[in-house]
CSV table of C-alpha atoms and ligand atoms in Angstrom, one decimal:
chain,number,residue,atom,x,y,z
A,203,ILE,CA,123.2,81.6,73.7
A,204,PRO,CA,119.3,81.9,73.5
A,205,VAL,CA,117.8,82.7,76.7
A,206,SER,CA,114.1,81.7,78.4
A,207,PRO,CA,111.1,83.8,77.7
A,208,PHE,CA,111.3,86.7,79.7
A,209,ASP,CA,109.1,89.3,80.7
A,210,TYR,CA,110.6,92.9,79.6
A,211,VAL,CA,109.1,95.2,82.5
A,212,VAL,CA,109.9,99.0,80.8
A,213,PHE,CA,109.0,102.3,83.4
A,214,GLY,CA,108.7,105.2,81.3
A,215,ALA,CA,107.5,103.9,78.4
A,216,THR,CA,106.5,106.1,76.7
A,217,GLY,CA,109.4,108.7,77.1
A,218,ASP,CA,112.1,109.1,74.8
A,219,LEU,CA,114.6,106.9,75.1
A,220,THR,CA,112.3,104.3,74.8
A,221,GLN,CA,110.9,105.0,71.5
A,222,ARG,CA,113.9,105.9,70.1
A,223,LYS,CA,116.7,103.4,71.8
A,224,LEU,CA,115.0,100.8,73.8
A,225,LEU,CA,112.8,100.0,71.4
A,226,PRO,CA,114.5,99.5,68.2
A,227,ALA,CA,117.1,97.5,70.0
A,228,LEU,CA,115.1,94.8,71.3
A,229,TYR,CA,113.5,94.1,67.9
A,230,GLN,CA,116.3,94.4,65.9
A,231,ARG,CA,117.3,90.7,68.6
A,232,PHE,CA,113.5,89.7,68.0
A,233,ARG,CA,114.9,90.3,64.3
A,234,ASP,CA,117.6,88.1,64.8
A,235,SER,CA,115.5,85.1,66.5
A,236,GLN,CA,117.3,86.0,69.9
A,237,ILE,CA,113.6,86.8,71.4
A,238,PRO,CA,111.3,83.5,72.6
A,239,GLU,CA,108.3,83.3,71.6
A,240,SER,CA,105.8,84.2,74.5
A,241,SER,CA,108.2,86.7,76.2
A,242,ARG,CA,106.6,89.5,76.9
A,243,ILE,CA,107.9,93.2,76.4
A,244,ILE,CA,105.4,95.1,79.4
A,245,GLY,CA,105.5,99.2,78.8
A,246,ALA,CA,104.9,100.5,82.2
A,247,SER,CA,103.9,104.8,82.4
A,248,ARG,CA,101.6,107.0,84.0
A,249,SER,CA,99.2,107.9,81.2
A,250,HIS,CA,96.4,105.3,80.3
A,251,MET,CA,96.0,103.4,76.7
A,252,PRO,CA,94.6,101.2,75.4
A,253,VAL,CA,97.8,97.7,74.5
A,254,GLU,CA,97.0,98.7,70.5
A,255,GLU,CA,98.1,102.7,71.2
A,256,PHE,CA,101.1,101.2,72.9
A,257,ARG,CA,101.8,99.2,70.0
A,258,GLU,CA,100.8,101.9,67.0
A,259,ARG,CA,103.3,103.9,69.3
A,260,ALA,CA,105.7,101.6,69.0
A,261,ARG,CA,105.0,101.6,65.4
A,262,ASP,CA,106.3,104.9,64.9
A,263,ALA,CA,108.9,104.9,66.9
A,264,LEU,CA,111.0,102.1,65.1
A,265,LYS,CA,109.8,103.4,61.8
A,266,SER,CA,111.4,106.6,62.8
A,267,PHE,CA,114.5,105.3,64.6
A,268,VAL,CA,115.3,101.6,62.6
A,269,PRO,CA,117.0,102.0,58.7
A,270,ALA,CA,114.3,101.8,56.7
A,271,THR,CA,116.4,98.9,55.4
A,272,GLU,CA,116.1,96.6,58.5
A,273,ILE,CA,112.6,96.9,58.7
A,274,ASP,CA,110.9,93.8,57.4
A,275,GLU,CA,107.3,94.5,57.5
A,276,ALA,CA,106.4,90.7,59.4
A,277,LYS,CA,109.6,91.0,61.6
A,278,LEU,CA,107.6,94.4,62.9
A,279,ALA,CA,104.3,92.8,63.4
A,280,GLY,CA,105.7,89.6,64.7
A,281,PHE,CA,107.6,91.8,67.4
A,282,LEU,CA,104.4,95.2,68.6
A,283,ASP,CA,102.4,90.7,69.8
A,284,HIS,CA,105.1,91.0,71.9
A,285,LEU,CA,103.7,94.4,73.4
A,286,PHE,CA,102.3,94.9,76.2
A,287,TYR,CA,101.4,97.8,78.5
A,288,VAL,CA,99.9,98.8,82.1
A,289,ALA,CA,99.4,102.3,83.2
A,290,VAL,CA,101.6,102.8,87.1
A,291,ASP,CA,102.1,105.1,88.6
A,292,ALA,CA,105.5,105.2,90.3
A,293,LEU,CA,104.5,107.5,93.3
A,294,GLY,CA,101.2,106.2,93.9
A,295,ASP,CA,99.0,103.1,94.5
A,296,GLU,CA,98.0,102.9,91.2
A,297,GLY,CA,98.9,99.9,88.2
A,298,TRP,CA,100.4,98.3,90.7
A,299,ASN,CA,98.3,95.0,91.2
A,300,ASP,CA,97.6,95.2,86.9
A,301,LEU,CA,101.2,94.7,86.5
A,302,LYS,CA,101.1,91.8,89.7
A,303,ALA,CA,98.1,90.3,87.8
A,304,MET,CA,99.8,90.1,84.6
A,305,LEU,CA,103.4,88.8,85.8
A,306,GLU,CA,102.0,86.4,88.0
A,307,GLU,CA,100.8,84.1,85.2
A,308,ARG,CA,104.0,83.2,84.3
A,309,PRO,CA,106.1,84.4,87.8
A,310,ASP,CA,108.9,81.7,87.9
A,311,ARG,CA,110.3,84.2,84.3
A,312,ILE,CA,113.1,86.1,83.8
A,313,ARG,CA,111.4,89.4,84.9
A,314,PRO,CA,114.6,92.4,84.2
A,315,TYR,CA,112.8,96.2,85.6
A,316,TYR,CA,114.6,98.5,83.2
A,317,LEU,CA,113.8,102.3,85.0
A,318,ALA,CA,113.1,104.6,81.4
A,319,THR,CA,112.5,107.0,84.4
A,320,ALA,CA,114.0,110.5,85.1
A,321,PRO,CA,116.7,108.8,88.5
A,322,ASP,CA,114.6,110.8,91.5
A,323,LEU,CA,111.6,106.9,90.8
A,324,TYR,CA,114.1,104.9,91.0
A,325,GLY,CA,113.1,104.3,94.9
A,326,ALA,CA,110.1,105.1,94.5
A,327,ILE,CA,109.6,102.4,91.6
A,328,CYS,CA,112.2,100.1,93.6
A,329,ARG,CA,110.0,100.2,97.4
A,330,ASN,CA,106.8,99.6,95.3
A,331,LEU,CA,108.0,96.1,93.9
A,332,ASP,CA,109.3,95.6,96.9
A,333,ARG,CA,105.7,96.4,98.3
A,334,TYR,CA,103.5,94.6,95.5
A,335,GLY,CA,105.4,91.6,95.6
A,336,LEU,CA,107.2,91.8,92.2
A,337,ILE,CA,110.7,90.8,93.8
A,338,SER,CA,112.2,87.5,93.4
A,339,ALA,CA,115.2,86.0,92.3
A,340,GLN,CA,115.4,86.2,88.6
A,341,SER,CA,114.4,89.9,89.3
A,342,ARG,CA,116.5,92.1,88.0
A,343,VAL,CA,116.5,96.5,87.6
A,344,VAL,CA,117.9,98.4,84.8
A,345,LEU,CA,119.2,101.1,86.6
A,346,GLU,CA,119.7,104.4,83.1
A,347,LYS,CA,122.3,107.3,83.9
A,348,PRO,CA,122.8,109.9,85.3
A,349,ILE,CA,122.3,107.7,88.4
A,350,GLY,CA,122.4,111.0,90.9
A,351,LYS,CA,124.2,114.1,89.9
A,352,ASP,CA,127.1,114.5,92.5
A,353,LEU,CA,128.0,111.1,95.6
A,354,LYS,CA,125.4,112.1,97.6
A,355,SER,CA,122.7,111.9,95.7
A,356,ALA,CA,124.5,108.5,94.0
A,357,ARG,CA,124.5,106.9,97.6
A,358,ALA,CA,120.6,107.9,98.3
A,359,ILE,CA,119.5,106.4,94.8
A,360,ASN,CA,121.9,102.8,95.2
A,361,ASP,CA,120.6,103.7,98.9
A,362,ALA,CA,116.8,103.0,97.7
A,363,VAL,CA,117.7,100.8,95.4
A,364,GLY,CA,120.0,98.0,96.8
A,365,ALA,CA,116.8,98.1,99.8
A,366,VAL,CA,115.4,96.3,98.3
A,367,PHE,CA,117.0,94.1,95.1
A,368,PRO,CA,120.6,92.8,96.0
A,369,GLU,CA,123.7,94.7,94.2
A,370,SER,CA,124.0,91.1,91.8
A,371,GLN,CA,120.4,91.5,91.0
A,372,ILE,CA,121.1,95.9,89.4
A,373,PHE,CA,122.5,96.6,86.4
A,374,ARG,CA,123.9,99.9,85.7
A,375,ILE,CA,123.9,101.1,82.7
A,376,ASP,CA,126.8,102.4,80.8
A,377,HIS,CA,125.6,102.0,76.8
A,378,TYR,CA,129.4,103.2,76.1
A,379,LEU,CA,130.3,99.7,77.6
A,380,GLY,CA,127.6,98.1,75.0
A,381,LYS,CA,129.9,99.5,71.7
A,382,GLU,CA,131.1,97.2,69.4
A,383,THR,CA,134.9,98.5,69.6
A,384,VAL,CA,134.6,98.8,73.1
A,385,GLN,CA,134.6,95.1,73.9
A,386,ASN,CA,137.2,95.5,70.9
A,387,LEU,CA,139.5,97.4,73.6
A,388,LEU,CA,139.7,94.0,75.3
A,389,ALA,CA,140.1,92.1,72.2
A,390,LEU,CA,143.4,94.5,71.7
A,391,ARG,CA,144.9,94.7,74.9
A,392,PHE,CA,144.3,90.9,76.0
A,393,ALA,CA,143.9,88.7,72.9
A,394,ASN,CA,146.9,90.8,71.7
A,395,THR,CA,150.5,90.1,72.9
A,396,ILE,CA,152.1,93.0,70.5
A,397,PHE,CA,150.4,95.9,71.5
A,398,GLU,CA,150.1,94.6,76.4
A,399,ARG,CA,154.0,94.2,76.6
A,400,LEU,CA,153.9,98.2,75.4
A,401,TRP,CA,150.8,99.3,76.8
A,402,ASN,CA,153.1,101.8,79.8
A,403,ALA,CA,155.2,104.3,80.4
A,404,ASP,CA,158.3,103.0,79.1
A,405,VAL,CA,156.5,103.1,75.9
A,406,ILE,CA,153.8,106.1,75.5
A,407,ASP,CA,154.2,109.7,75.7
A,408,HIS,CA,150.5,109.6,76.6
A,409,VAL,CA,146.7,108.6,75.6
A,410,GLN,CA,144.3,111.2,74.5
A,411,ILE,CA,140.3,110.6,74.4
A,412,THR,CA,137.7,112.0,72.3
A,413,VAL,CA,134.3,112.2,72.7
A,414,ALA,CA,133.2,115.2,70.6
A,415,GLU,CA,129.0,115.7,69.0
A,416,THR,CA,128.1,118.0,66.5
A,417,VAL,CA,124.5,117.8,68.7
A,418,GLY,CA,122.9,120.7,71.0
A,419,VAL,CA,121.1,120.1,73.6
A,420,GLU,CA,118.0,119.3,71.5
A,421,GLY,CA,115.0,119.2,73.9
A,422,ARG,CA,116.6,118.1,76.1
A,423,GLY,CA,118.2,121.7,78.0
A,424,GLY,CA,115.8,121.2,81.4
A,425,TYR,CA,118.2,118.2,82.1
A,426,TYR,CA,121.3,119.1,80.9
A,427,ASP,CA,121.9,122.2,82.3
A,428,THR,CA,122.0,121.5,85.9
A,429,SER,CA,124.0,118.5,85.2
A,430,GLY,CA,126.7,120.1,82.1
A,431,ALA,CA,129.3,117.9,80.0
A,432,LEU,CA,130.9,116.8,83.0
A,433,ARG,CA,128.1,115.2,84.5
A,434,ASP,CA,126.2,113.6,81.0
A,435,MET,CA,130.0,112.5,79.4
A,436,VAL,CA,132.6,112.3,81.8
A,437,GLN,CA,131.9,110.8,84.8
A,438,ASN,CA,130.4,107.9,82.7
A,439,HIS,CA,131.5,107.6,79.3
A,440,ILE,CA,135.1,108.9,79.4
A,441,LEU,CA,135.5,107.2,82.3
A,442,GLN,CA,134.8,104.0,82.0
A,443,LEU,CA,136.6,104.2,78.7
A,444,LEU,CA,139.6,105.3,80.5
A,445,CYS,CA,139.7,102.9,83.1
A,446,LEU,CA,139.4,100.2,79.8
A,447,THR,CA,142.5,101.8,78.0
A,448,ALA,CA,144.4,102.0,81.6
A,449,MET,CA,143.0,98.6,83.8
A,450,GLU,CA,145.1,95.8,84.8
A,451,SER,CA,144.4,92.3,83.3
A,452,PRO,CA,141.4,90.9,84.8
A,453,ILE,CA,141.7,87.3,86.3
A,454,SER,CA,138.7,86.5,83.5
A,455,LEU,CA,135.7,88.3,82.3
A,456,ASP,CA,133.5,87.9,84.7
A,457,ALA,CA,132.0,90.6,86.0
A,458,ASN,CA,134.0,91.5,89.0
A,459,SER,CA,137.2,90.9,88.2
A,460,VAL,CA,136.6,93.6,85.1
A,461,ARG,CA,134.7,95.7,87.6
A,462,ASP,CA,138.0,95.8,90.4
A,463,GLU,CA,140.4,96.5,87.9
A,464,LYS,CA,138.6,99.6,86.6
A,465,LEU,CA,137.8,100.1,90.3
A,466,LYS,CA,142.0,100.5,90.4
A,467,VAL,CA,141.5,102.6,87.7
A,468,LEU,CA,139.5,105.2,89.5
A,469,ARG,CA,141.2,105.0,92.7
A,470,ALA,CA,144.4,105.8,91.4
A,471,LEU,CA,143.2,109.3,89.4
A,472,LYS,CA,144.1,112.3,90.9
A,473,PRO,CA,141.4,114.6,92.7
A,474,ILE,CA,142.2,117.7,90.6
A,475,THR,CA,141.5,120.2,93.1
A,476,ALA,CA,141.7,124.4,93.1
A,477,ALA,CA,144.7,124.7,92.6
A,478,ASP,CA,145.4,122.4,89.7
A,479,VAL,CA,142.3,123.0,88.0
A,480,GLN,CA,143.6,126.5,85.6
A,481,SER,CA,146.9,124.6,84.4
A,482,VAL,CA,144.8,121.5,83.8
A,483,THR,CA,141.1,121.7,83.2
A,484,VAL,CA,139.2,124.4,80.5
A,485,ARG,CA,135.1,124.5,80.3
A,486,GLY,CA,133.4,126.0,77.4
A,487,GLN,CA,130.2,126.7,76.4
A,488,TYR,CA,128.9,126.9,72.7
A,489,ALA,CA,128.2,129.9,70.8
A,490,ALA,CA,126.6,130.5,67.8
A,491,GLY,CA,128.3,129.1,64.4
A,492,ALA,CA,128.3,126.7,61.7
A,493,VAL,CA,128.3,122.5,62.2
A,494,ASN,CA,128.5,121.3,59.7
A,495,GLY,CA,127.4,124.7,57.0
A,496,ARG,CA,124.6,124.7,58.3
A,497,PRO,CA,123.9,127.5,60.6
A,498,VAL,CA,123.2,127.5,64.5
A,499,GLU,CA,122.1,128.8,67.6
A,500,SER,CA,124.7,129.6,71.1
A,501,TYR,CA,123.4,127.2,73.4
A,502,GLN,CA,121.6,130.5,75.3
A,503,ALA,CA,119.5,130.8,73.0
A,504,ASP,CA,119.2,127.3,72.2
A,505,LEU,CA,117.8,126.7,76.6
A,506,GLY,CA,115.2,130.0,76.0
A,507,SER,CA,116.3,131.4,78.9
A,508,ASP,CA,117.3,134.5,80.0
A,509,ALA,CA,119.4,134.0,83.0
A,510,ALA,CA,122.9,133.4,81.3
A,511,SER,CA,123.3,129.9,82.2
A,512,ARG,CA,127.1,128.9,83.5
A,513,THR,CA,126.9,125.4,82.7
A,514,GLU,CA,129.6,124.0,80.8
A,515,THR,CA,129.0,122.1,77.2
A,516,PHE,CA,132.7,121.1,76.7
A,517,VAL,CA,135.3,120.4,78.7
A,518,ALA,CA,139.1,119.4,78.1
A,519,LEU,CA,141.0,118.1,80.8
A,520,LYS,CA,144.7,116.7,81.4
A,521,LEU,CA,144.3,113.7,84.2
A,522,GLU,CA,147.2,111.1,84.9
A,523,VAL,CA,146.8,107.6,87.3
A,524,ARG,CA,148.6,107.1,90.0
A,525,SER,CA,150.5,104.1,89.3
A,526,GLY,CA,153.7,102.6,88.0
A,527,ARG,CA,152.0,101.0,84.6
A,528,TRP,CA,150.9,104.7,84.1
A,529,ALA,CA,153.5,107.5,86.3
A,530,GLY,CA,154.6,109.9,84.2
A,531,VAL,CA,151.3,109.8,81.1
A,532,PRO,CA,149.0,112.5,81.0
A,533,PHE,CA,145.0,111.1,79.8
A,534,TYR,CA,144.2,114.3,78.1
A,535,VAL,CA,140.3,113.6,77.7
A,536,ARG,CA,137.6,116.4,76.4
A,537,THR,CA,134.1,116.0,74.7
A,538,GLY,CA,131.4,118.3,73.6
A,539,LYS,CA,128.4,119.3,71.4
A,540,ARG,CA,128.2,121.9,68.9
A,541,LEU,CA,131.9,120.5,67.4
A,542,PRO,CA,132.5,119.8,63.6
A,543,LYS,CA,132.3,116.4,64.0
A,544,LYS,CA,130.5,113.3,65.6
A,545,LEU,CA,134.2,112.0,66.6
A,546,SER,CA,134.5,108.4,69.7
A,547,GLU,CA,138.0,108.0,69.6
A,548,ILE,CA,141.2,106.6,71.8
A,549,VAL,CA,144.3,107.2,70.5
A,550,VAL,CA,147.3,106.1,71.4
A,551,GLN,CA,150.3,107.8,71.4
A,552,PHE,CA,153.5,105.8,71.2
A,553,ARG,CA,157.3,107.3,72.2
A,554,ALA,CA,158.9,109.1,69.3
A,555,SER,CA,162.2,107.5,68.7
A,556,PRO,CA,164.9,108.2,70.9
A,557,PHE,CA,167.7,108.1,67.3
A,558,SER,CA,167.0,108.9,64.2
A,559,ILE,CA,169.9,106.6,61.2
A,560,PHE,CA,167.8,108.9,59.3
A,561,PRO,CA,169.0,112.1,57.2
A,562,ALA,CA,167.3,114.7,59.3
A,563,GLU,CA,165.9,116.0,56.3
A,564,SER,CA,164.2,112.3,55.6
A,565,PHE,CA,162.5,112.1,58.3
A,566,GLY,CA,159.1,112.6,59.1
A,567,ARG,CA,159.6,112.3,63.1
A,568,GLU,CA,155.7,111.1,63.2
A,569,PRO,CA,154.9,108.8,66.4
A,570,ASN,CA,153.1,105.6,66.2
A,571,ARG,CA,149.3,106.1,67.1
A,572,LEU,CA,147.0,103.3,67.4
A,573,VAL,CA,144.1,104.8,66.9
A,574,ILE,CA,140.9,103.5,68.0
A,575,ARG,CA,137.8,104.2,66.4
A,576,LEU,CA,134.7,104.1,68.3
A,577,GLN,CA,131.9,106.2,66.8
A,578,PRO,CA,131.7,106.7,63.6
A,579,GLU,CA,133.7,103.7,60.4
A,580,GLU,CA,134.0,101.8,63.9
A,581,GLY,CA,137.8,100.6,63.2
A,582,MET,CA,142.1,100.8,64.8
A,583,LYS,CA,143.9,101.9,63.1
A,584,LEU,CA,147.9,101.8,63.6
A,585,GLU,CA,150.1,105.6,62.4
A,586,VAL,CA,153.4,104.0,61.2
A,587,MET,CA,156.4,105.5,59.4
A,588,THR,CA,156.9,104.2,55.5
A,589,LYS,CA,159.7,104.6,52.8
A,590,ASP,CA,157.8,107.0,50.8
A,591,PRO,CA,158.2,105.0,47.4
A,592,GLY,CA,160.0,105.7,44.1
A,593,PRO,CA,163.9,106.4,43.4
A,594,GLY,CA,164.7,109.4,45.2
A,595,GLY,CA,166.3,108.4,48.2
A,596,MET,CA,165.2,107.8,51.2
A,597,ARG,CA,162.2,109.7,52.5
A,598,LEU,CA,159.7,108.4,55.2
A,599,ARG,CA,155.7,109.3,55.1
A,600,PRO,CA,153.2,108.1,58.4
A,601,THR,CA,151.0,105.2,56.3
A,602,ASN,CA,148.2,103.3,58.2
A,603,LEU,CA,147.6,100.2,59.3
A,604,ASP,CA,143.6,100.4,59.0
A,605,ILE,CA,141.2,97.5,59.7
A,606,SER,CA,137.2,98.6,58.9
A,607,PHE,CA,135.4,96.8,61.4
A,608,GLU,CA,132.2,96.6,58.6
A,609,GLU,CA,134.8,96.3,55.5
A,610,THR,CA,136.3,93.3,57.5
A,611,PHE,CA,133.0,91.7,58.7
A,612,LYS,CA,130.3,93.4,56.7
A,613,GLN,CA,128.2,92.9,59.3
A,614,ARG,CA,125.6,95.1,60.1
A,615,TYR,CA,127.1,96.8,63.8
A,616,PRO,CA,124.5,96.4,66.3
A,617,ASP,CA,123.7,99.2,68.6
A,618,ALA,CA,125.1,99.0,72.2
A,619,TYR,CA,121.9,98.7,73.8
A,620,GLU,CA,121.1,95.1,71.4
A,621,ARG,CA,123.0,93.4,73.5
A,622,LEU,CA,122.8,94.5,77.2
A,623,LEU,CA,119.2,94.8,76.7
A,624,MET,CA,120.4,91.0,76.7
A,625,ASP,CA,123.2,91.2,78.9
A,626,VAL,CA,120.8,91.6,81.4
A,627,VAL,CA,118.3,88.3,80.3
A,628,ARG,CA,121.7,86.4,81.1
A,629,GLY,CA,121.9,88.0,84.3
A,630,ASN,CA,125.8,89.2,82.6
A,631,ALA,CA,126.9,92.0,84.4
A,632,THR,CA,130.1,92.6,83.1
A,633,LEU,CA,130.0,95.4,80.5
A,634,PHE,CA,127.7,97.0,84.3
A,635,MET,CA,128.7,99.5,86.8
A,636,ARG,CA,129.4,98.4,90.1
A,637,ARG,CA,128.0,100.4,93.1
A,638,ASP,CA,131.5,101.3,94.1
A,639,GLU,CA,132.4,102.3,90.6
A,640,VAL,CA,129.6,104.8,89.8
A,641,GLU,CA,130.1,106.1,93.1
A,642,VAL,CA,134.0,106.6,93.3
A,643,ALA,CA,134.1,108.0,89.7
A,644,TRP,CA,131.6,110.7,91.5
A,645,ALA,CA,134.1,111.4,94.4
A,646,TRP,CA,136.1,112.3,92.0
A,647,ALA,CA,133.4,114.3,90.5
A,648,ASP,CA,132.9,116.6,92.6
A,649,THR,CA,136.0,117.0,93.6
A,650,LEU,CA,136.5,119.2,90.5
A,651,LEU,CA,133.2,120.5,90.5
A,652,LYS,CA,133.4,122.1,94.2
A,653,ALA,CA,137.4,123.6,92.8
A,654,TRP,CA,135.1,124.5,89.2
A,655,ALA,CA,132.1,126.2,91.8
A,656,GLU,CA,135.5,128.1,93.8
A,657,ARG,CA,135.8,130.1,90.5
A,658,PRO,CA,134.8,133.6,88.9
A,659,GLU,CA,134.8,132.6,85.5
A,660,PRO,CA,132.0,131.4,83.3
A,661,PRO,CA,132.5,128.9,80.9
A,662,ARG,CA,135.0,129.9,77.5
A,663,PRO,CA,132.4,130.4,74.8
A,664,TYR,CA,133.3,128.6,72.0
A,665,ALA,CA,131.7,129.2,67.7
A,666,ALA,CA,129.7,125.7,67.0
A,667,GLY,CA,131.2,123.9,64.6
A,668,SER,CA,134.7,124.8,66.7
A,669,TRP,CA,137.2,121.9,68.0
A,670,GLY,CA,136.4,123.9,71.7
A,671,PRO,CA,137.4,126.6,72.6
A,672,THR,CA,141.5,127.9,71.3
A,673,ALA,CA,142.5,127.4,75.7
A,674,SER,CA,141.7,123.8,74.7
A,675,ILE,CA,145.0,123.7,71.8
A,676,ALA,CA,146.3,124.9,74.8
A,677,LEU,CA,146.2,123.4,77.3
A,678,ILE,CA,147.5,120.0,75.5
A,679,GLU,CA,150.2,122.1,73.6
A,680,ARG,CA,151.8,123.7,76.1
A,681,ASP,CA,153.2,119.5,76.4
A,682,GLY,CA,154.6,120.1,73.5
A,683,ARG,CA,151.3,118.1,72.0
A,684,THR,CA,148.2,118.5,69.3
A,685,TRP,CA,145.1,117.1,70.0
A,686,HIS,CA,144.3,114.2,66.8
A,687,GLU,CA,141.6,115.3,64.3
A,688,GLU,CA,144.0,117.0,62.3
A,689,ILE,CA,145.9,114.0,61.4
A,690,GLY,CA,142.5,113.0,59.8
B,272,BG6,C1,124.2,110.1,77.0
B,272,BG6,C2,125.0,111.8,77.1
B,272,BG6,O1,124.7,109.3,78.1
B,272,BG6,O2,125.6,109.7,75.6
B,272,BG6,C3,124.2,112.2,75.4
B,272,BG6,O3,123.7,111.8,77.7
B,272,BG6,C4,125.1,112.4,74.8
B,272,BG6,O4,124.2,114.1,76.3
B,272,BG6,C5,124.7,111.3,74.7
B,272,BG6,O5,124.7,113.1,73.4
B,272,BG6,C6,126.2,109.9,73.4
B,272,BG6,O6,126.0,108.9,72.7
B,272,BG6,P1,126.3,108.2,71.9
B,272,BG6,O7,126.2,107.1,71.7
B,272,BG6,O8,125.6,109.0,70.4
B,272,BG6,O9,127.8,108.8,71.2
């Protein structure tokens, strides 16, 4: 859908997120002719630099973070011409009049303000936007995660932003919602009768959500050590995946209908209290090991500090959604850094066949599984039982009905930010989080964090390159089930 010319203001323009994700995403949209002529992308941050230097830095970032085959020199030069820069002090007065002068050249434009800064600056930036008269009905504000580190701090951010922007103009990003396969989950569930009719406790045995990463904390130790995997990945990305998997059909795809349904799932999530912590949660921290054959250091060494950290880099949980549809169906979720591969998937495991006409020795007894792969190699696969070919009698074995999206559609899969950045311009908030969602998710996370804090044990060590502490395997095997990766 074509959009009108816009002025995209990015605060935190010299930061990692802008260089790694936002500029590459905007470049890709430009390459696809989605950025109208005369639109401006205005970088704002504290350092003083001429616009030429900002463009030079952007060129370097694009060369590093966009695949070489997707760099077209003429397009790249055309894109850089759309970039502008203004030095602004989020906490003081400096630069705001310059920004105002620049924006007032085109007063009627759609004007997203993307806050890619530390969250403790969100309130100050919003107050200044208001003070300098930079907010109109055409403005929107985009908030990156983390929105707080608990319910209290999330509320403070939401209050400060909400004091100057109405909720309909606030776009809280969870980039997992922009991933193609996550949106495909909506298509799969609500455009295919075969799945939706089976999507309940009568037929489904359990659900697994895995978000595994090979990276460690890289240079982000300062942030990560005050966060940990529960805050960094579960409170947002994993709960959002769980919501889309578990929610009822929204009455339409408009933002509030979808968010109303997700909110009900979050409200139905059983809180994990001190009494359950031991049986349904596992916290781990990576020790030295090897990932993809390369030796890597421990989390503690990556942090480079002597004080023993108790922050978890791995979490596995058994969750319960208290609703008629899901009664008795566990949702096992796990995420971690320094695991053997980068892999995100949702696995819906159906109940095993209650009775078999096949002789015991021929019946593999594998239940059907639907595997929705978010990354890598986006796709879906349905594991079904089939007859082994040949005259040797009725022998069964599991086989995959497998769709790889890239092979099927033969086109580039856009990065999540490409979709989300343009949805902001269009004013479509369906794939963004509403205030109440974020806060209910924090309230749930706070209960678990509190329960963990009451326990004396540090996180369990796991060797980098393994699938986390063995307690994670025990968590699911106690219930007679296994994590999916073994089947591949
Ligand atoms: C971010 C987390 O939100 O998501 C990071 O802060 C994590 O710690 C990243 O690495 C994972 O995103 P993706 O898209 O690479 O799976």
